GROMACS .gro file of C-alpha atoms in nm:
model
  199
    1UNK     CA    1   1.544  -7.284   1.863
    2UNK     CA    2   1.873  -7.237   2.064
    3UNK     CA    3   1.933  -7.396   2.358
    4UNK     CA    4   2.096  -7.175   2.587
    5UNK     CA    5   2.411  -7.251   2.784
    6UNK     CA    6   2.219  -7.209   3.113
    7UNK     CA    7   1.954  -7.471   3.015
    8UNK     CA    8   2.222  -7.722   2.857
    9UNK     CA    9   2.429  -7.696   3.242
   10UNK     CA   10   2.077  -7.753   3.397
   11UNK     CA   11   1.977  -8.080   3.246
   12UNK     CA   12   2.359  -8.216   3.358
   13UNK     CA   13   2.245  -8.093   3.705
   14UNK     CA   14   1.993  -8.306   3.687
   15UNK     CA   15   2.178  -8.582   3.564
   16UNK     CA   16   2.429  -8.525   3.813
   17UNK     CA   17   2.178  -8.496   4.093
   18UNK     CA   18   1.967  -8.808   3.964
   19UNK     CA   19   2.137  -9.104   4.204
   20UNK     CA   20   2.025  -8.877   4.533
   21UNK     CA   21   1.688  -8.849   4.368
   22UNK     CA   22   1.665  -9.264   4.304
   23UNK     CA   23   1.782  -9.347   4.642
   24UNK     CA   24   1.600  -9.093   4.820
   25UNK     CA   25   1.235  -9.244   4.622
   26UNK     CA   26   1.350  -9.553   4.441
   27UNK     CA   27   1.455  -9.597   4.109
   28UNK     CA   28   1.783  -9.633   3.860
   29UNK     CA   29   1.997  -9.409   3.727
   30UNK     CA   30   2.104  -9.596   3.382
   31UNK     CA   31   2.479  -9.620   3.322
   32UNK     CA   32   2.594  -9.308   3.169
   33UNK     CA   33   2.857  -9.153   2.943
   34UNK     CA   34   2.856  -8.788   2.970
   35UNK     CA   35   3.086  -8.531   2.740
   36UNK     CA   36   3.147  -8.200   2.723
   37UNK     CA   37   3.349  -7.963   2.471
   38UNK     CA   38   3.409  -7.744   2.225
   39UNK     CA   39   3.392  -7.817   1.885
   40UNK     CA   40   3.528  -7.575   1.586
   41UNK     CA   41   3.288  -7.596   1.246
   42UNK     CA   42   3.412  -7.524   0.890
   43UNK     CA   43   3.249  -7.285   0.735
   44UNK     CA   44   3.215  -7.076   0.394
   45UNK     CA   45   3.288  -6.758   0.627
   46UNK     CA   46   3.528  -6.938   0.851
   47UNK     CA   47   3.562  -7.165   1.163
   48UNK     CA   48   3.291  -7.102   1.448
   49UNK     CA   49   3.319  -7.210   1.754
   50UNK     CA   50   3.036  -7.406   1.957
   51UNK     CA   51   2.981  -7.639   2.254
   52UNK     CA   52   2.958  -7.988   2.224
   53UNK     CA   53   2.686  -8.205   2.459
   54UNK     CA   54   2.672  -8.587   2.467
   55UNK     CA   55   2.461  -8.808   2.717
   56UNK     CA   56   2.454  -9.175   2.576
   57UNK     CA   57   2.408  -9.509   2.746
   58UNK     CA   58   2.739  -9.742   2.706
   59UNK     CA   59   2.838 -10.049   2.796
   60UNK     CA   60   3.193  -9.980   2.963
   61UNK     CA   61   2.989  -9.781   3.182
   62UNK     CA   62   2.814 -10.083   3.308
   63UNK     CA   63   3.090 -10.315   3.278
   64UNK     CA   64   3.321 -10.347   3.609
   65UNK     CA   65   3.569 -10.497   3.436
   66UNK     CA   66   3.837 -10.436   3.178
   67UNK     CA   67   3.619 -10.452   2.795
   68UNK     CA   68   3.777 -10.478   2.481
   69UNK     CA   69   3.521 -10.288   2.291
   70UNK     CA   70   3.284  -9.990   2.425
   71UNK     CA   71   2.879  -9.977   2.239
   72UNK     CA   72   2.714  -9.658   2.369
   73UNK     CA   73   2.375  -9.482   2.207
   74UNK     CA   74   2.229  -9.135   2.306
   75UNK     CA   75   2.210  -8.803   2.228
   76UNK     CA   76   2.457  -8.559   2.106
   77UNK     CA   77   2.391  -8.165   2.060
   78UNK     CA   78   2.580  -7.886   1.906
   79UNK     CA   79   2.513  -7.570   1.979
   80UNK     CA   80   2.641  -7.252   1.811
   81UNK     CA   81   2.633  -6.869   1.985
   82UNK     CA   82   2.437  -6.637   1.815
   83UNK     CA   83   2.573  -6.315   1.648
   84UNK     CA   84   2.650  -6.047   1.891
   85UNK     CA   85   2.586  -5.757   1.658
   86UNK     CA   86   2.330  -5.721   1.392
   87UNK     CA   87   2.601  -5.637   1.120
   88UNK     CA   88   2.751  -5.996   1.193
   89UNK     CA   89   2.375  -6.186   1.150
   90UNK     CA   90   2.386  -5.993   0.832
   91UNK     CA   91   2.705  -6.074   0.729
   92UNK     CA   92   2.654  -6.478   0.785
   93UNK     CA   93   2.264  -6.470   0.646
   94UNK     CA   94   2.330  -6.738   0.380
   95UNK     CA   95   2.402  -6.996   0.554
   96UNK     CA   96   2.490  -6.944   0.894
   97UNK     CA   97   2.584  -7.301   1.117
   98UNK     CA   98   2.271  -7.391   1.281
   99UNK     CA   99   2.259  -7.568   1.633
  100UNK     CA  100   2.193  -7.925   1.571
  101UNK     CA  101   2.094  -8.275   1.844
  102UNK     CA  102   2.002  -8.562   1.764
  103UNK     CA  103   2.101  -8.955   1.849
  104UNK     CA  104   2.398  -9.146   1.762
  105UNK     CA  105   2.564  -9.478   1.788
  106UNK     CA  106   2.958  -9.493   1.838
  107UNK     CA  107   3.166  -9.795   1.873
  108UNK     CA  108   3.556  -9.790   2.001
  109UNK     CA  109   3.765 -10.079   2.068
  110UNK     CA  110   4.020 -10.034   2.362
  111UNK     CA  111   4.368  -9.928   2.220
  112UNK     CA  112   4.607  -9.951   2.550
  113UNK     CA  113   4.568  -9.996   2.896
  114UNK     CA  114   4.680 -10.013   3.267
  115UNK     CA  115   4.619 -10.065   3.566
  116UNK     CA  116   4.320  -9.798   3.602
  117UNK     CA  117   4.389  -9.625   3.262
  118UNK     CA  118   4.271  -9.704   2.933
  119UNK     CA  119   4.262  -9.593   2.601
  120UNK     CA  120   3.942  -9.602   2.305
  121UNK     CA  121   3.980  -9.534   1.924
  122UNK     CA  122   3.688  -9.561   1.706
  123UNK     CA  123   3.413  -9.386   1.509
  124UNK     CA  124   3.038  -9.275   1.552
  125UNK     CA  125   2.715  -9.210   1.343
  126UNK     CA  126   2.506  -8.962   1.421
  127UNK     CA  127   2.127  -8.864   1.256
  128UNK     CA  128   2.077  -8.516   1.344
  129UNK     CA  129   1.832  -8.252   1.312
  130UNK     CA  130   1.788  -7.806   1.346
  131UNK     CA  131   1.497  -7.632   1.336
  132UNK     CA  132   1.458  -7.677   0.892
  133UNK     CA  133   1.636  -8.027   0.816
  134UNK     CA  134   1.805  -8.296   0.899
  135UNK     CA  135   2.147  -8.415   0.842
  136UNK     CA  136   2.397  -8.702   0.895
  137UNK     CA  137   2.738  -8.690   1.056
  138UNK     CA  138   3.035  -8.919   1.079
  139UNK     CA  139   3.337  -8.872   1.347
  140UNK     CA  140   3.614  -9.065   1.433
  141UNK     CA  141   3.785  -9.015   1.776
  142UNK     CA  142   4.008  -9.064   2.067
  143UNK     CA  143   4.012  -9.100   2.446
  144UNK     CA  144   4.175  -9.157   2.725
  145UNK     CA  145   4.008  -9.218   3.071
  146UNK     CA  146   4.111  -9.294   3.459
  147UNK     CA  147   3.851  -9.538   3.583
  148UNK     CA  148   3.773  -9.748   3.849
  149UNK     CA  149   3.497 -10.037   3.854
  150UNK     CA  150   3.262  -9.996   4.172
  151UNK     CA  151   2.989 -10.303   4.275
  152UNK     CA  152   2.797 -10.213   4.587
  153UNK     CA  153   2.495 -10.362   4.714
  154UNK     CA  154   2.302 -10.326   5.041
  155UNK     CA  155   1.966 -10.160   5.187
  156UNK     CA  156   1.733 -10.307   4.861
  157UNK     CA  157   1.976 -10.115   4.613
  158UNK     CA  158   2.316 -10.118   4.483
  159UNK     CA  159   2.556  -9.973   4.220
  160UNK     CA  160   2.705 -10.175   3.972
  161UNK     CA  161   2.972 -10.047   3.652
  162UNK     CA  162   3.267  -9.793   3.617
  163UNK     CA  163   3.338  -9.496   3.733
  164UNK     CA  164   3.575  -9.289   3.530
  165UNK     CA  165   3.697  -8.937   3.400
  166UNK     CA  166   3.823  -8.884   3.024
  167UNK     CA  167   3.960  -8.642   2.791
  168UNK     CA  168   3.852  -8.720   2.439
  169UNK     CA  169   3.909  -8.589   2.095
  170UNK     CA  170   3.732  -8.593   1.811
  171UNK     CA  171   3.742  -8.498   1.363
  172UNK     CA  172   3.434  -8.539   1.123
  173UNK     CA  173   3.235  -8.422   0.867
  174UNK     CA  174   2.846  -8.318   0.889
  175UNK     CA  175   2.564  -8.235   0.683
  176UNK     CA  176   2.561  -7.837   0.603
  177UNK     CA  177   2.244  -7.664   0.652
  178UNK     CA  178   2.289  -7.498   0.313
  179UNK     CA  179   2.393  -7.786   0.157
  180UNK     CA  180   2.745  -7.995   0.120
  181UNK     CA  181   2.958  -8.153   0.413
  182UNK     CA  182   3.151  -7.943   0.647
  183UNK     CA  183   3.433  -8.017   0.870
  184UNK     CA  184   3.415  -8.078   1.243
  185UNK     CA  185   3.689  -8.062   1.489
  186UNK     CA  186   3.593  -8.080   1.913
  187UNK     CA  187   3.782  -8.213   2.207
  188UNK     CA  188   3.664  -8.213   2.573
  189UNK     CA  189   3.607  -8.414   2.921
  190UNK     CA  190   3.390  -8.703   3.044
  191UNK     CA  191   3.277  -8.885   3.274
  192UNK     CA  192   3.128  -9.272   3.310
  193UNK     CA  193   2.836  -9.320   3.561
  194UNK     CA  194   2.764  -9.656   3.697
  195UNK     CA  195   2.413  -9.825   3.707
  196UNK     CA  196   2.260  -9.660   4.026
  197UNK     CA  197   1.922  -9.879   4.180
  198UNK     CA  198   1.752  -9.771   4.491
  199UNK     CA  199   1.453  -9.912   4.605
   0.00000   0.00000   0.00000
C-alpha cells in the first residue's frame, strides 16, 4: 500500500506537535532526528523520482555538547508516485519501484566543526520491506547542520539535547523488487529535537 503524501506530512505534524501534547498531559518527547527529501532510483526504465522520510532516535540529538560520533536508529520510508496514466502503469508492469519503510541503523563521525556548525560523514544499514518482499540497503552520506545545545529545567519538566537544522546528502544501493541492486541518490533537510519531559 502507498502512503500518501498527505498522510506522510500528518504523522510529522504530530511529531512536530508532540512537546505541546507532553507538557500540556505529561510525558517525553524522545530526542529526534527528522529528514526529509527527494531521492532519485535507478531503474531498468530510467530514474524515478520519490520522497524520502526518516524519523530515528540519535544520540547528538540528546547530547548538549560537541560529539565526535552520532548513533541514531529508526525508521526510514521511500515512497514512489504512482503512474498518472494507465499507458505508463503498463509500460513499467515488470518491475515497477515499489514504496519501501523499514528500520535502520546509521553511524557518522563528525568531519569539521565550529562554533555552532558541524559537519557528519558516514554510512547506514537499512532492512526494508513493500507490500511482496523484503530487501536490504546500504548508503553512505553527508551533512551539514547549524545547532545549538538547549538544557532547561523547571515546573517538574525540562528539555535536555540539541537543537539543530541540516542539509544532508546521500548515494546507495538497494534491494530491487524484481531482483538485483539498484542505485539510490536523495538529498534533503533536517532537523534535531531535544529530549522534551513534562510532568
Amino acid at each position: 500500500m502507498r502512503l500518501a503524501p498527505p498522510l506522510t506530512l500528518a504523522v510529522l505534524a504530530l511529531i512536530a506537535l508532540a512537546p505541546a501534547t507532553a507538557h500540556a498531559s505529561g510525558g517525553a518527547l524522545p530526542p529526534l532526528e527528522l529528514e526529509l527529501g527527494q531521492a532519485s532510483i535507478a531503474t531498468p526504465q530510467g530514474e524515478v523520482a520519490a520522497t524520502e522520510v526518516l524519523v530515528g532516535l540519535s544520540f547528538a540529538s540528546l547530547y548538549p555538547r560537541p560529539t565526535p560520533i552520532d548513533v541514531s536508529v529508526g525508521w526510514v520510508g521511500t515512497f514512489v508516485p504512482a503512474p498518472a496514466t494507465a499507458e505508463a502503469a503498463r509500460m513499467t508492469s515488470t518491475a515497477p519501484p515499489a514504496d519501501t519503510s523499514g528500520g535502520f541503523l546509521a553511524l557518522e563521525a563528525r568531519a569539521a566543526e565550529g562554533a555552532h556548525w558541524r559537519a557528519w560523514i558516514g554510512g547506514r544499514a537499512e532492512l526494508l520491506s513493500t507490500e511482496d518482499t523484503r530487501a536490504l540497503g546500504a548508503f553512505g552520506r553527508v551533512s551539514v547542520e547549524l545547532w545549538r545545545p538547549v538544557v532547561a529545567t523547571g515546573n517538574g519538566g525540562g528539555i535536555v539535547g540539541t537543537l539543530a537544522i541540516a542539509a544532508w546528502a546521500e548515494i546507495g544501493m538497494r534491494e530491487r523488487v524484481g531482483g538485483g541492486l539498484g542505485s539510490v541518490v536523495a538529498g534533503g533537510l533536517g532537523v534535531r529535537l531535544p529530549l522534551v519531559a513534562a510532568r
